[in-house]
Coordinates of C-alpha atoms and ligand atoms in Angstrom, one line a residue:
M1 CA 7.6 -1.9 -15.7
N2 CA 6.1 -0.8 -18.9
I3 CA 2.4 -1.6 -19.2
Q4 CA 2.4 -1.2 -22.9
R5 CA 5.2 -3.7 -23.2
L6 CA 3.4 -6.1 -20.9
T7 CA 0.3 -6.1 -23.0
R8 CA 1.6 -5.6 -26.6
R9 CA 0.1 -8.3 -28.7
N10 CA 3.2 -10.2 -29.6
S11 CA 4.8 -10.1 -26.2
R12 CA 1.7 -11.5 -24.6
P13 CA 1.6 -15.1 -23.6
R14 CA -0.8 -17.2 -25.5
C15 CA -3.3 -17.2 -22.6
L16 CA -3.6 -13.4 -22.8
R17 CA -3.8 -13.1 -26.6
S18 CA -7.5 -13.1 -26.7
I19 CA -8.1 -10.3 -24.2
P20 CA -10.1 -7.3 -25.5
R21 CA -8.1 -4.7 -27.5
N22 CA -9.1 -1.9 -25.1
W23 CA -7.7 -3.7 -22.1
P24 CA -4.3 -2.1 -22.1
K25 CA -5.9 1.4 -22.2
K26 CA -8.1 0.7 -19.3
R27 CA -5.4 -1.2 -17.4
A28 CA -2.9 1.7 -17.8
K29 CA -5.1 3.9 -15.6
Q30 CA -4.8 1.3 -12.8
F31 CA -1.0 1.6 -12.8
V32 CA 0.2 4.7 -11.1
I33 CA 3.7 6.0 -10.4
N34 CA 3.3 7.7 -7.0
K35 CA 4.0 11.4 -6.5
V36 CA 3.0 13.2 -3.4
D37 CA 2.7 16.9 -4.0
D38 CA 1.5 19.0 -1.1
G39 CA -0.9 16.2 0.1
N40 CA -2.2 15.5 -3.4
V41 CA -1.5 12.3 -5.2
P42 CA -2.2 11.2 -8.8
E43 CA -5.6 9.8 -9.7
I44 CA -6.0 6.1 -10.0
F45 CA -8.8 4.1 -11.7
A46 CA -10.3 1.7 -9.1
N47 CA -13.5 -0.2 -8.2
A48 CA -14.0 -1.1 -11.8
R49 CA -15.1 -4.4 -13.3
T50 CA -12.3 -6.9 -14.0
T51 CA -11.9 -7.8 -17.6
P52 CA -13.2 -11.3 -18.1
G53 CA -10.5 -13.9 -18.6
I54 CA -8.0 -12.1 -16.3
L55 CA -6.9 -14.1 -13.3
T56 CA -7.9 -11.5 -10.7
M57 CA -7.2 -11.8 -7.0
R58 CA -10.7 -10.6 -6.1
G59 CA -13.5 -12.3 -4.3
C60 CA -17.3 -11.8 -4.7
S61 CA -20.1 -9.9 -3.1
Y62 CA -21.3 -12.8 -1.0
A63 CA -17.7 -13.2 0.4
G64 CA -17.7 -9.5 1.4
C65 CA -21.1 -9.8 3.1
K66 CA -21.1 -13.2 4.8
G67 CA -17.4 -14.0 4.9
V68 CA -16.1 -10.6 6.0
V69 CA -18.6 -8.4 7.8
L70 CA -21.1 -10.9 9.4
G71 CA -19.0 -14.0 9.5
P72 CA -17.1 -13.2 12.7
T73 CA -20.3 -12.8 14.8
R74 CA -20.8 -15.9 16.9
D75 CA -24.5 -15.9 17.8
I76 CA -26.3 -14.8 14.7
L77 CA -27.2 -18.1 13.0
Q78 CA -26.0 -17.6 9.4
I79 CA -27.6 -19.6 6.6
T80 CA -26.0 -19.6 3.2
H81 CA -28.8 -19.9 0.7
G82 CA -27.0 -21.6 -2.2
P83 CA -24.9 -24.5 -3.4
I84 CA -22.8 -26.0 -0.7
G85 CA -19.4 -24.7 -1.9
C86 CA -20.2 -21.1 -1.1
G87 CA -21.0 -21.8 2.5
F88 CA -18.1 -24.2 3.0
Y89 CA -15.4 -22.0 1.5
S90 CA -16.5 -18.9 3.4
W91 CA -16.3 -20.8 6.6
L92 CA -13.4 -19.7 8.8
T93 CA -10.9 -19.6 6.0
R94 CA -9.8 -16.2 7.2
R95 CA -9.2 -17.4 10.7
N96 CA -11.5 -15.0 12.4
Q97 CA -11.6 -16.1 16.1
T98 CA -14.2 -15.7 18.9
R99 CA -14.4 -16.3 22.6
P100 CA -17.9 -17.0 24.0
E101 CA -18.5 -15.8 27.5
T102 CA -18.9 -19.3 28.9
L103 CA -18.6 -22.8 27.6
E104 CA -22.4 -22.9 27.4
S105 CA -22.8 -19.6 25.5
T106 CA -24.1 -19.7 22.0
N107 CA -21.4 -20.1 19.4
F108 CA -22.3 -20.9 15.8
M109 CA -18.8 -20.4 14.4
P110 CA -18.0 -24.1 14.4
Y111 CA -20.9 -24.7 12.0
A112 CA -21.3 -24.0 8.3
M113 CA -25.0 -23.9 7.6
S114 CA -26.3 -24.0 4.1
T115 CA -29.5 -24.8 2.2
D116 CA -27.3 -26.9 -0.2
L117 CA -29.3 -26.0 -3.3
Q118 CA -29.6 -28.8 -5.9
E119 CA -30.7 -28.9 -9.5
D120 CA -34.3 -29.3 -8.5
E121 CA -34.4 -26.0 -6.6
I122 CA -32.5 -24.2 -9.4
I123 CA -35.3 -25.2 -11.7
F124 CA -38.4 -25.0 -9.4
G125 CA -37.2 -22.4 -6.8
G126 CA -35.4 -22.7 -3.5
E127 CA -37.7 -20.7 -1.1
K128 CA -39.4 -23.9 0.2
K129 CA -36.0 -25.4 1.1
L130 CA -34.9 -22.1 2.7
K131 CA -38.0 -22.1 4.9
A132 CA -37.4 -25.7 5.9
A133 CA -33.8 -24.8 6.7
I134 CA -35.0 -22.0 9.0
D135 CA -37.5 -24.4 10.7
E136 CA -34.7 -26.9 11.3
A137 CA -32.4 -24.2 12.6
V138 CA -35.0 -22.9 15.0
A139 CA -35.8 -26.4 16.2
L140 CA -32.2 -27.3 16.8
F141 CA -30.8 -24.0 18.2
H142 CA -33.5 -21.5 18.8
P143 CA -31.1 -18.5 18.0
K144 CA -31.8 -14.9 18.8
A145 CA -31.2 -13.9 15.2
I146 CA -30.9 -15.6 11.8
G147 CA -29.2 -14.1 8.7
I148 CA -29.8 -15.4 5.3
F149 CA -27.1 -14.9 2.7
S150 CA -27.8 -15.0 -1.0
T151 CA -25.4 -16.6 -3.5
C152 CA -25.4 -16.1 -7.3
P153 CA -28.1 -18.7 -8.2
V154 CA -30.5 -17.3 -5.7
G155 CA -30.6 -14.0 -7.7
L156 CA -30.7 -15.8 -11.0
I157 CA -33.7 -18.0 -10.1
G158 CA -35.4 -15.1 -8.4
D159 CA -35.9 -16.4 -4.8
D160 CA -37.0 -13.6 -2.5
V161 CA -35.0 -14.1 0.7
H162 CA -36.5 -10.9 2.2
A163 CA -40.1 -12.2 1.8
V164 CA -39.0 -15.5 3.3
A165 CA -37.4 -13.7 6.2
R166 CA -40.6 -11.7 6.9
E167 CA -42.8 -14.8 6.7
M168 CA -40.5 -16.8 9.0
E169 CA -40.2 -13.9 11.4
A170 CA -44.0 -13.8 11.7
K171 CA -43.9 -17.5 12.5
Y172 CA -41.1 -17.0 15.1
P173 CA -41.8 -13.5 16.5
D174 CA -39.0 -13.7 19.1
I175 CA -36.3 -14.3 16.5
N176 CA -34.9 -11.5 14.4
I177 CA -34.7 -12.9 10.8
F178 CA -33.2 -10.9 8.0
G179 CA -31.9 -11.6 4.5
F180 CA -29.0 -10.1 2.5
S181 CA -29.1 -9.5 -1.2
C182 CA -25.4 -10.2 -1.6
E183 CA -25.5 -12.4 -4.7
G184 CA -21.8 -13.0 -5.7
Y185 CA -22.2 -11.2 -9.0
K186 CA -23.4 -7.9 -7.4
G187 CA -21.1 -5.0 -7.9
V188 CA -17.5 -5.6 -9.1
S189 CA -16.0 -7.3 -6.0
Q190 CA -16.5 -8.2 -2.3
S191 CA -16.6 -4.5 -1.6
A192 CA -20.2 -4.4 -2.8
G193 CA -21.0 -7.1 -0.2
H194 CA -19.6 -5.0 2.6
H195 CA -22.0 -2.2 1.6
V196 CA -25.0 -4.7 1.5
A197 CA -24.0 -6.0 4.9
N198 CA -23.7 -2.5 6.4
N199 CA -27.1 -1.5 5.2
K200 CA -28.9 -4.5 6.7
V201 CA -27.0 -4.5 10.0
F202 CA -28.0 -0.8 10.2
T203 CA -31.7 -1.2 9.4
D204 CA -32.4 -4.5 11.1
V205 CA -30.0 -4.9 13.9
V206 CA -28.3 -1.8 15.4
G207 CA -30.6 0.3 17.6
L208 CA -33.0 -2.5 18.9
D209 CA -31.9 -2.3 22.5
D210 CA -31.1 0.9 24.4
T211 CA -29.2 -0.8 27.3
P212 CA -25.7 0.5 27.4
K213 CA -22.8 -1.6 28.6
E214 CA -21.6 -0.8 32.1
G215 CA -18.5 1.3 32.3
K216 CA -17.0 4.7 31.4
F217 CA -15.7 5.9 28.1
R218 CA -17.7 3.6 25.9
Y219 CA -16.7 3.2 22.3
N220 CA -17.1 0.7 19.4
I221 CA -14.4 -0.5 17.0
L222 CA -15.8 -0.8 13.5
G223 CA -13.9 -2.8 10.8
E224 CA -11.9 -5.1 13.1
Y225 CA -12.5 -8.8 12.4
N226 CA -10.4 -10.6 14.9
I227 CA -8.2 -12.3 12.4
G228 CA -5.6 -14.4 14.3
G229 CA -6.8 -12.9 17.6
D230 CA -6.3 -9.2 16.7
A231 CA -9.5 -8.1 18.6
F232 CA -8.3 -10.0 21.7
E233 CA -5.2 -7.9 21.8
L234 CA -7.2 -4.7 21.3
E235 CA -9.6 -5.7 24.1
R236 CA -6.6 -6.3 26.4
I237 CA -5.2 -2.8 25.6
S238 CA -8.5 -1.1 25.9
K239 CA -9.0 -2.5 29.3
L240 CA -5.6 -1.5 30.5
C241 CA -6.2 2.1 29.4
G242 CA -9.6 2.3 31.0
F243 CA -11.9 2.5 27.9
T244 CA -15.0 0.4 27.7
L245 CA -15.2 -1.4 24.4
H246 CA -18.9 -1.8 23.8
S247 CA -18.9 -3.7 20.5
T248 CA -16.5 -4.7 17.8
F249 CA -17.9 -5.0 14.3
S250 CA -17.5 -7.8 14.1
G251 CA -14.5 -9.6 15.6
N252 CA -15.3 -11.5 18.8
S253 CA -18.8 -10.0 18.8
N254 CA -22.3 -11.0 19.8
Y255 CA -25.8 -10.0 18.8
Q256 CA -26.5 -8.2 22.1
E257 CA -23.5 -5.9 21.5
F258 CA -24.7 -5.1 18.0
I259 CA -28.3 -4.2 18.9
S260 CA -27.1 -1.8 21.6
A261 CA -24.0 -0.4 19.8
H262 CA -25.8 2.9 19.3
T263 CA -25.5 3.6 23.0
A264 CA -21.7 4.0 22.8
D265 CA -20.3 7.5 22.6
L266 CA -17.7 7.0 19.8
N267 CA -17.2 4.9 16.7
T268 CA -13.6 4.3 15.9
V269 CA -13.1 2.9 12.4
M270 CA -10.2 0.5 11.7
C271 CA -10.9 -0.9 8.2
H272 CA -12.8 2.0 6.6
R273 CA -13.2 0.1 3.3
S274 CA -15.5 -2.5 4.7
I275 CA -17.5 -0.4 7.2
N276 CA -17.4 3.3 6.7
Y277 CA -21.0 3.2 5.6
L278 CA -22.2 2.1 9.0
A279 CA -20.1 4.7 10.8
E280 CA -21.6 7.4 8.7
M281 CA -25.2 6.2 9.1
M282 CA -24.8 5.8 12.9
E283 CA -23.5 9.4 13.1
T284 CA -26.5 10.7 11.2
K285 CA -29.1 8.7 13.0
Y286 CA -27.8 8.6 16.5
G287 CA -25.3 11.5 16.7
I288 CA -22.2 9.3 17.4
P289 CA -19.0 10.8 16.0
W290 CA -16.5 8.6 14.2
F291 CA -12.8 8.8 13.4
K292 CA -10.2 6.6 11.8
V293 CA -7.9 4.5 13.9
N294 CA -5.1 2.2 13.0
F295 CA -3.9 -0.5 15.4
V296 CA -1.5 -2.1 13.0
G297 CA 2.0 -1.0 14.1
A298 CA 3.2 -0.2 17.6
D299 CA 3.5 3.6 16.9
A300 CA 0.1 3.6 15.1
T301 CA -1.5 1.9 18.1
A302 CA -0.1 4.4 20.5
K303 CA -1.3 7.3 18.3
S304 CA -4.8 5.8 18.0
L305 CA -5.0 5.2 21.8
R306 CA -4.0 8.8 22.5
K307 CA -6.7 10.0 20.1
I308 CA -9.4 8.0 21.8
A309 CA -8.4 9.3 25.2
E310 CA -8.2 12.8 23.9
F311 CA -11.7 12.4 22.5
F312 CA -13.1 11.6 25.9
G313 CA -11.0 14.4 27.3
D314 CA -10.6 13.0 30.8
A315 CA -7.3 13.8 32.5
E316 CA -7.1 10.6 34.4
L317 CA -7.8 8.5 31.3
M318 CA -5.2 10.3 29.3
A319 CA -2.6 9.8 32.1
Q320 CA -3.4 6.1 32.3
T321 CA -3.2 5.7 28.5
E322 CA 0.2 7.3 28.5
K323 CA 1.3 4.9 31.2
V324 CA 0.1 1.9 29.2
I325 CA 1.8 3.1 26.1
A326 CA 5.1 3.7 28.0
E327 CA 5.0 0.3 29.5
E328 CA 4.2 -1.5 26.3
M329 CA 6.7 0.4 24.2
A330 CA 9.5 -0.3 26.7
E331 CA 9.0 -4.0 26.0
I332 CA 8.9 -3.5 22.3
T333 CA 11.8 -1.2 21.6
A334 CA 14.7 -3.6 22.3
I335 CA 13.3 -6.3 20.1
R336 CA 12.3 -3.9 17.4
D337 CA 15.8 -2.3 17.3
E338 CA 17.5 -5.7 17.0
I339 CA 15.2 -6.8 14.2
K340 CA 15.4 -3.5 12.4
A341 CA 19.2 -3.6 12.3
R342 CA 18.9 -6.9 10.3
C343 CA 15.9 -6.0 8.1
T344 CA 16.7 -2.4 7.1
G345 CA 17.0 -2.0 3.3
K346 CA 14.8 -4.9 2.4
K347 CA 12.1 -4.2 -0.1
A348 CA 8.5 -5.4 0.0
M349 CA 5.5 -5.6 -2.3
L350 CA 2.0 -5.6 -0.8
F351 CA -1.3 -6.7 -2.4
V352 CA -4.2 -7.1 0.0
G353 CA -7.9 -6.3 -0.1
G354 CA -8.9 -2.8 0.8
S355 CA -7.0 -1.5 3.7
R356 CA -4.2 -3.8 4.8
A357 CA -1.9 -2.9 1.9
H358 CA -1.8 0.5 3.5
H359 CA -1.9 -0.4 7.2
Y360 CA 0.9 -3.0 7.0
Q361 CA 3.3 -0.6 5.3
E362 CA 3.5 1.0 8.7
L363 CA 4.5 -2.2 10.5
L364 CA 7.1 -2.9 7.9
K365 CA 8.5 0.6 8.1
E366 CA 9.0 0.1 11.9
I367 CA 11.6 -2.6 11.0
G368 CA 13.2 -0.6 8.2
I369 CA 11.4 -2.4 5.3
E370 CA 10.3 -0.1 2.4
T371 CA 7.2 -0.9 0.3
I372 CA 8.1 -0.3 -3.3
V373 CA 5.0 -1.6 -5.0
A374 CA 1.5 -1.9 -3.4
G375 CA -2.1 -2.3 -4.5
Y376 CA -5.5 -3.2 -3.4
E377 CA -7.8 -5.9 -4.7
F378 CA -11.0 -4.1 -4.5
A379 CA -10.5 -0.6 -2.9
H380 CA -12.1 2.6 -4.2
R381 CA -10.3 5.8 -5.1
D382 CA -10.7 7.2 -1.6
D383 CA -8.7 4.3 -0.2
Y384 CA -5.8 5.2 -2.5
E385 CA -6.1 9.0 -2.6
G386 CA -7.9 9.8 0.7
R387 CA -11.5 10.5 1.6
K388 CA -11.4 14.0 0.3
V389 CA -11.8 12.7 -3.3
L390 CA -15.2 11.2 -2.5
P391 CA -17.2 14.0 -4.2
N392 CA -15.2 13.4 -7.4
I393 CA -15.9 9.7 -7.7
V394 CA -18.1 9.0 -10.6
V395 CA -21.0 6.7 -9.8
D396 CA -21.4 4.1 -12.6
A397 CA -23.8 1.3 -13.3
D398 CA -21.9 -1.1 -11.1
S399 CA -21.8 1.1 -8.0
R400 CA -25.4 2.2 -8.5
N401 CA -26.3 -1.5 -8.1
I402 CA -26.0 -1.2 -4.3
E403 CA -28.6 0.7 -2.4
E404 CA -27.7 4.0 -0.7
L405 CA -29.9 4.3 2.3
K406 CA -31.5 7.6 3.0
V407 CA -30.8 8.2 6.7
S408 CA -32.0 11.0 9.0
A409 CA -31.7 11.8 12.7
D410 CA -33.8 9.5 14.9
P411 CA -36.5 11.7 16.6
V412 CA -36.0 9.9 19.9
K413 CA -32.6 8.3 20.0
Y414 CA -30.5 11.0 18.3
N415 CA -28.1 12.5 20.8
A416 CA -25.2 14.5 19.6
R417 CA -22.3 13.3 21.7
K418 CA -20.3 16.4 20.9
S419 CA -21.9 19.7 19.9
E420 CA -21.0 21.2 16.5
E421 CA -19.0 23.9 18.3
E422 CA -17.0 21.3 20.3
I423 CA -16.3 19.4 17.1
K424 CA -15.2 22.6 15.2
K425 CA -13.0 23.6 18.1
M426 CA -11.3 20.1 18.2
E427 CA -10.9 20.2 14.4
A428 CA -9.3 23.6 14.6
E429 CA -6.8 22.1 17.0
G430 CA -5.9 19.4 14.5
F431 CA -8.3 16.6 15.6
A432 CA -9.7 14.8 12.5
F433 CA -13.2 13.5 12.5
S434 CA -15.0 11.6 9.7
D435 CA -11.9 11.3 7.6
Y436 CA -9.1 9.1 6.5
E437 CA -5.9 9.4 4.4
G438 CA -5.3 7.3 1.4
M439 CA -2.5 4.8 0.9
M440 CA -0.6 6.8 -1.7
G441 CA 0.0 9.8 0.6
D442 CA 2.0 7.6 2.9
M443 CA 4.1 6.0 0.1
K444 CA 7.3 7.4 -1.4
D445 CA 7.5 9.2 -4.7
K446 CA 8.1 6.8 -7.6
A447 CA 6.6 3.8 -5.7
L448 CA 4.3 1.8 -8.0
V449 CA 0.6 1.6 -7.1
I450 CA -1.5 -1.0 -8.9
D451 CA -5.2 -1.7 -8.6
D452 CA -6.7 -5.2 -9.0
L453 CA -3.5 -7.0 -9.8
N454 CA -3.5 -10.3 -11.5
H455 CA -1.2 -13.3 -11.5
Y456 CA 0.5 -12.6 -14.8
E457 CA 1.5 -9.1 -13.7
M458 CA 2.6 -10.4 -10.4
E459 CA 5.1 -12.7 -12.1
K460 CA 6.4 -9.8 -14.3
L461 CA 6.7 -7.6 -11.2
I462 CA 8.9 -10.2 -9.5
E463 CA 11.1 -10.4 -12.5
S464 CA 11.5 -6.7 -12.6
Y465 CA 11.8 -5.8 -8.9
H466 CA 13.2 -8.9 -7.2
P467 CA 11.5 -8.0 -3.8
D468 CA 12.7 -9.5 -0.6
L469 CA 9.1 -10.1 0.6
I470 CA 5.6 -10.2 -0.8
C471 CA 2.5 -9.8 1.4
A472 CA -0.7 -11.1 -0.3
G473 CA -3.1 -14.0 0.1
I474 CA -3.4 -17.8 -0.4
K475 CA -4.1 -17.5 -4.1
E476 CA -0.7 -15.9 -4.6
K477 CA 1.3 -17.7 -1.9
Y478 CA 2.6 -20.8 -3.6
V479 CA 3.0 -19.2 -7.1
V480 CA 5.3 -16.6 -5.5
Q481 CA 7.2 -18.9 -3.2
K482 CA 8.0 -21.2 -6.1
Q483 CA 9.8 -18.2 -7.6
G484 CA 12.0 -18.0 -4.5
I485 CA 10.3 -15.1 -2.8
P486 CA 8.8 -15.4 0.7
L487 CA 5.1 -14.6 0.9
K488 CA 3.3 -13.7 4.1
Q489 CA -0.4 -14.0 4.0
L490 CA -2.0 -10.8 5.3
H491 CA -5.6 -12.0 5.0
S492 CA -5.4 -15.1 7.3
Y493 CA -1.9 -14.5 8.7
D494 CA -1.1 -18.1 7.7
Y495 CA -1.1 -19.9 11.1
M496 CA -0.2 -16.9 13.3
G497 CA -1.5 -13.8 15.1
P498 CA -2.3 -11.5 16.5
F499 CA -0.5 -8.8 14.4
A500 CA -2.5 -5.8 15.7
G501 CA -1.7 -3.8 18.8
F502 CA 1.5 -4.0 20.8
K503 CA 1.9 -7.7 21.2
G504 CA 0.8 -8.2 17.6
A505 CA 3.5 -5.8 16.3
V506 CA 6.2 -7.9 18.0
N507 CA 4.8 -11.1 16.5
F508 CA 4.9 -9.5 13.1
Y509 CA 8.5 -8.2 13.4
K510 CA 9.7 -11.7 14.4
E511 CA 7.8 -13.4 11.6
I512 CA 9.1 -11.1 8.9
D513 CA 12.6 -11.3 10.2
R514 CA 12.4 -15.1 10.1
L515 CA 10.9 -15.0 6.5
V516 CA 13.3 -12.6 4.9
H517 CA 16.3 -14.3 6.4
S518 CA 15.3 -17.9 5.6
S519 CA 17.6 -19.7 3.4
V520 CA 14.9 -22.1 2.2
F521 CA 13.7 -19.7 -0.5
G522 CA 17.1 -19.9 -2.2
L523 CA 16.5 -23.6 -2.7
T524 CA 13.5 -23.4 -4.9
K525 CA 15.4 -24.4 -8.1
A526 CA 15.9 -28.1 -8.7
P527 CA 19.6 -29.0 -9.1
W528 CA 19.2 -29.8 -12.8
Q529 CA 17.8 -26.3 -13.4
N530 CA 20.9 -24.7 -12.0
A531 CA 23.5 -27.1 -13.5
P532 CA 22.3 -29.5 -16.2
E533 CA 24.5 -32.5 -16.2
L534 CA 23.3 -34.5 -19.2
S535 CA 22.3 -33.6 -22.7
A536 CA 21.6 -36.0 -25.4
S537 CA 19.6 -36.6 -28.5
Y538 CA 18.2 -39.7 -30.1
G539 CA 17.0 -40.8 -33.4
W540 CA 16.0 -43.9 -35.3
N541 CA 18.8 -46.1 -36.6
D542 CA 17.7 -48.4 -39.4
Ligands
LIG601 FE1 -11.0 -4.6 5.6 FE2 -10.4 -6.9 6.4 FE3 -9.1 -5.6 4.4 FE4 -11.6 -6.5 4.0 FE5 -10.9 -8.9 3.1 FE6 -9.6 -9.3 5.4 FE7 -8.5 -7.9 3.5 MO1 -8.9 -10.5 3.3 S1 -12.3 -6.3 6.0 S2 -10.7 -4.6 3.4 S3 -12.6 -7.8 2.6 S4 -9.1 -5.2 6.5 S5 -10.9 -10.6 4.4 S6 -10.0 -8.7 7.5 S7 -7.7 -9.3 4.8 S8 -9.3 -8.8 1.7 S9 -7.3 -6.0 3.4

C-alpha cells in the first residue's frame, strides 16, 4: 500500500481532510517494509504521540497501570480516583482471571471501586472524597494493601494522591497504601502507565517480606496476566516440571507473593513491554538475573521450559522437564498436523498492544499461517527491532514524562544468584540473559510492519491484502467482520482461553481453524448488495 496515496489530499475521505499537513511525513516513518539483514532490521518510528483526530487503537496511561499491570492482583484493594467510567471500563474487560486459595480468601476482583468524582470535586478538589473512600474501604474490607489510581481529572485539578496515601497510612499503619500518578494523558499511550506501575510496585511493594516460598528452583514470571486462564496453564506445567513458581506479575497473584518476590532466584519475562523495568530494577537491587521467555506456541513453550531448567542446572530437573515436554507434545502433534494441513497458506494480519503481535505469529506459524502485516499499538522501537537498539532510542519530552528510578544494590538484601563469571560462561555457550529479540527479526522480508494503526488504514489494508484472518481487539472486531474477514481478539481472547502453554496452543489451533473455515463470513453482504433487483426513479407529474 502506498502511504502517499493513502494520505494525498484529494484521495482522503472528508473526515481526514483536516489532518495536519505534516502527518504523511511522520506517518511514513511508522510504515516499514521488513528486511532482515544479518540480524539487522530497518528502523521504525514508534512510541510517538498520535496525531489528534486519528482514530487510534491505543489506550491510556491509567489503563496500562490499573487495567494491565495491577488489575489482575486479587487482594490489593484498588481505588480508581476519578469519574466512574474509568473504573468501570477497566474492570475485567480483558478477562484476567484469578483463583483465591479458599472460598474465604480475599478477592477484590469482583468489585470495581471508585471515588466517582463529580462536578463539585472537580471544582473544589477530590482529596476529601478520596480519604472518605479509603476510610470506607478499610471499614468494609480491612485489606493488606490499597492502591490509588489517578485518572485525567485528578492531575488537572491537582489532587495529591501520594500525600493522601501517606496520611491514610499513618492513620492505618498496618495497611500498605500507595498511589499511582497514572493520569490517562501521561505519556503517549498505556505504555507509560506500565512504567508508572512498575516503579511503584518496586519502591512500595516488592522486598517488604523476606520469607521465601517453600520449594526448590524458585522463579517468578513477569508480564503474564492470566488472560483467559493462561497463568493457570503455566502453573500446571511448572508444577509438572518441578519448578516452584513464586509469583506471577500479576496473573493469579496475591500481595504476599509480590512482597516476597525478591526471594526467588530467577525472573522470567513474558511480556517485556509491560514489565521489563521491574526485571531490570530487581536485578540491580537484589541480584536476580532475568531472561525472556515465551509461552505462546507449543514449541516456544518447550524452548522456554528447557531454558529455565538449564538456568537451574540440575540434572534431575532437566530430565523431568524433557519428560513433560515429550508427553505434552505427543498429545499435540496429531491435532496440530491435522489442522496445519487445512490452514497452510492462509494469511494473517496482527495488530495487538506491545508483545502479542509478535508472540502470536509463532502460534500461527505452527499451523502454517503466515503473518503478512503486523503492528503494535504502543510498542517502542526495541519491541520491533530488538533490545540492542535501546541505546539509540532518543528520549523526547513525552518519554521524559515518566520517572526513571535510580536503583542501586541493596546493602543487605543483594545476593547475586549467579556470579559474573558464571553468567559470562553461560552467555559464551549461547544462553541469553537480559535480552529480547524484536518482532521484525522473526518476520519475512517484504512483510509490512506498521506502528499505531488506525481504523481508516485498517480498511485500506483489507482492500489491498484480503487477509484470511485478522487478530486485534474489540474496537476493531465488528468493523472488520462486517467486511467479511474473521477477527480473533487477542487481548481478551473473546470468550476463550487459555492460549498459552501446551493446552493453550491446542485451544488456539482449533479456534483459528474454525474461524478461517467458517462460511458465515462470506454472508456479510446483504442480498441486494450482490444482486440489485429493482431500480426506479420518480418525479413529479403535474
Ligand atoms: Fe503485554 Fe499484555 Fe501485550 Fe500489554 Fe495490553 Fe494485554 Fe496487549 Mo491488550 S501487557 S503489551 S497493555 S501482552 S491488555 S495482556 S493484550 S494491549 S499485546
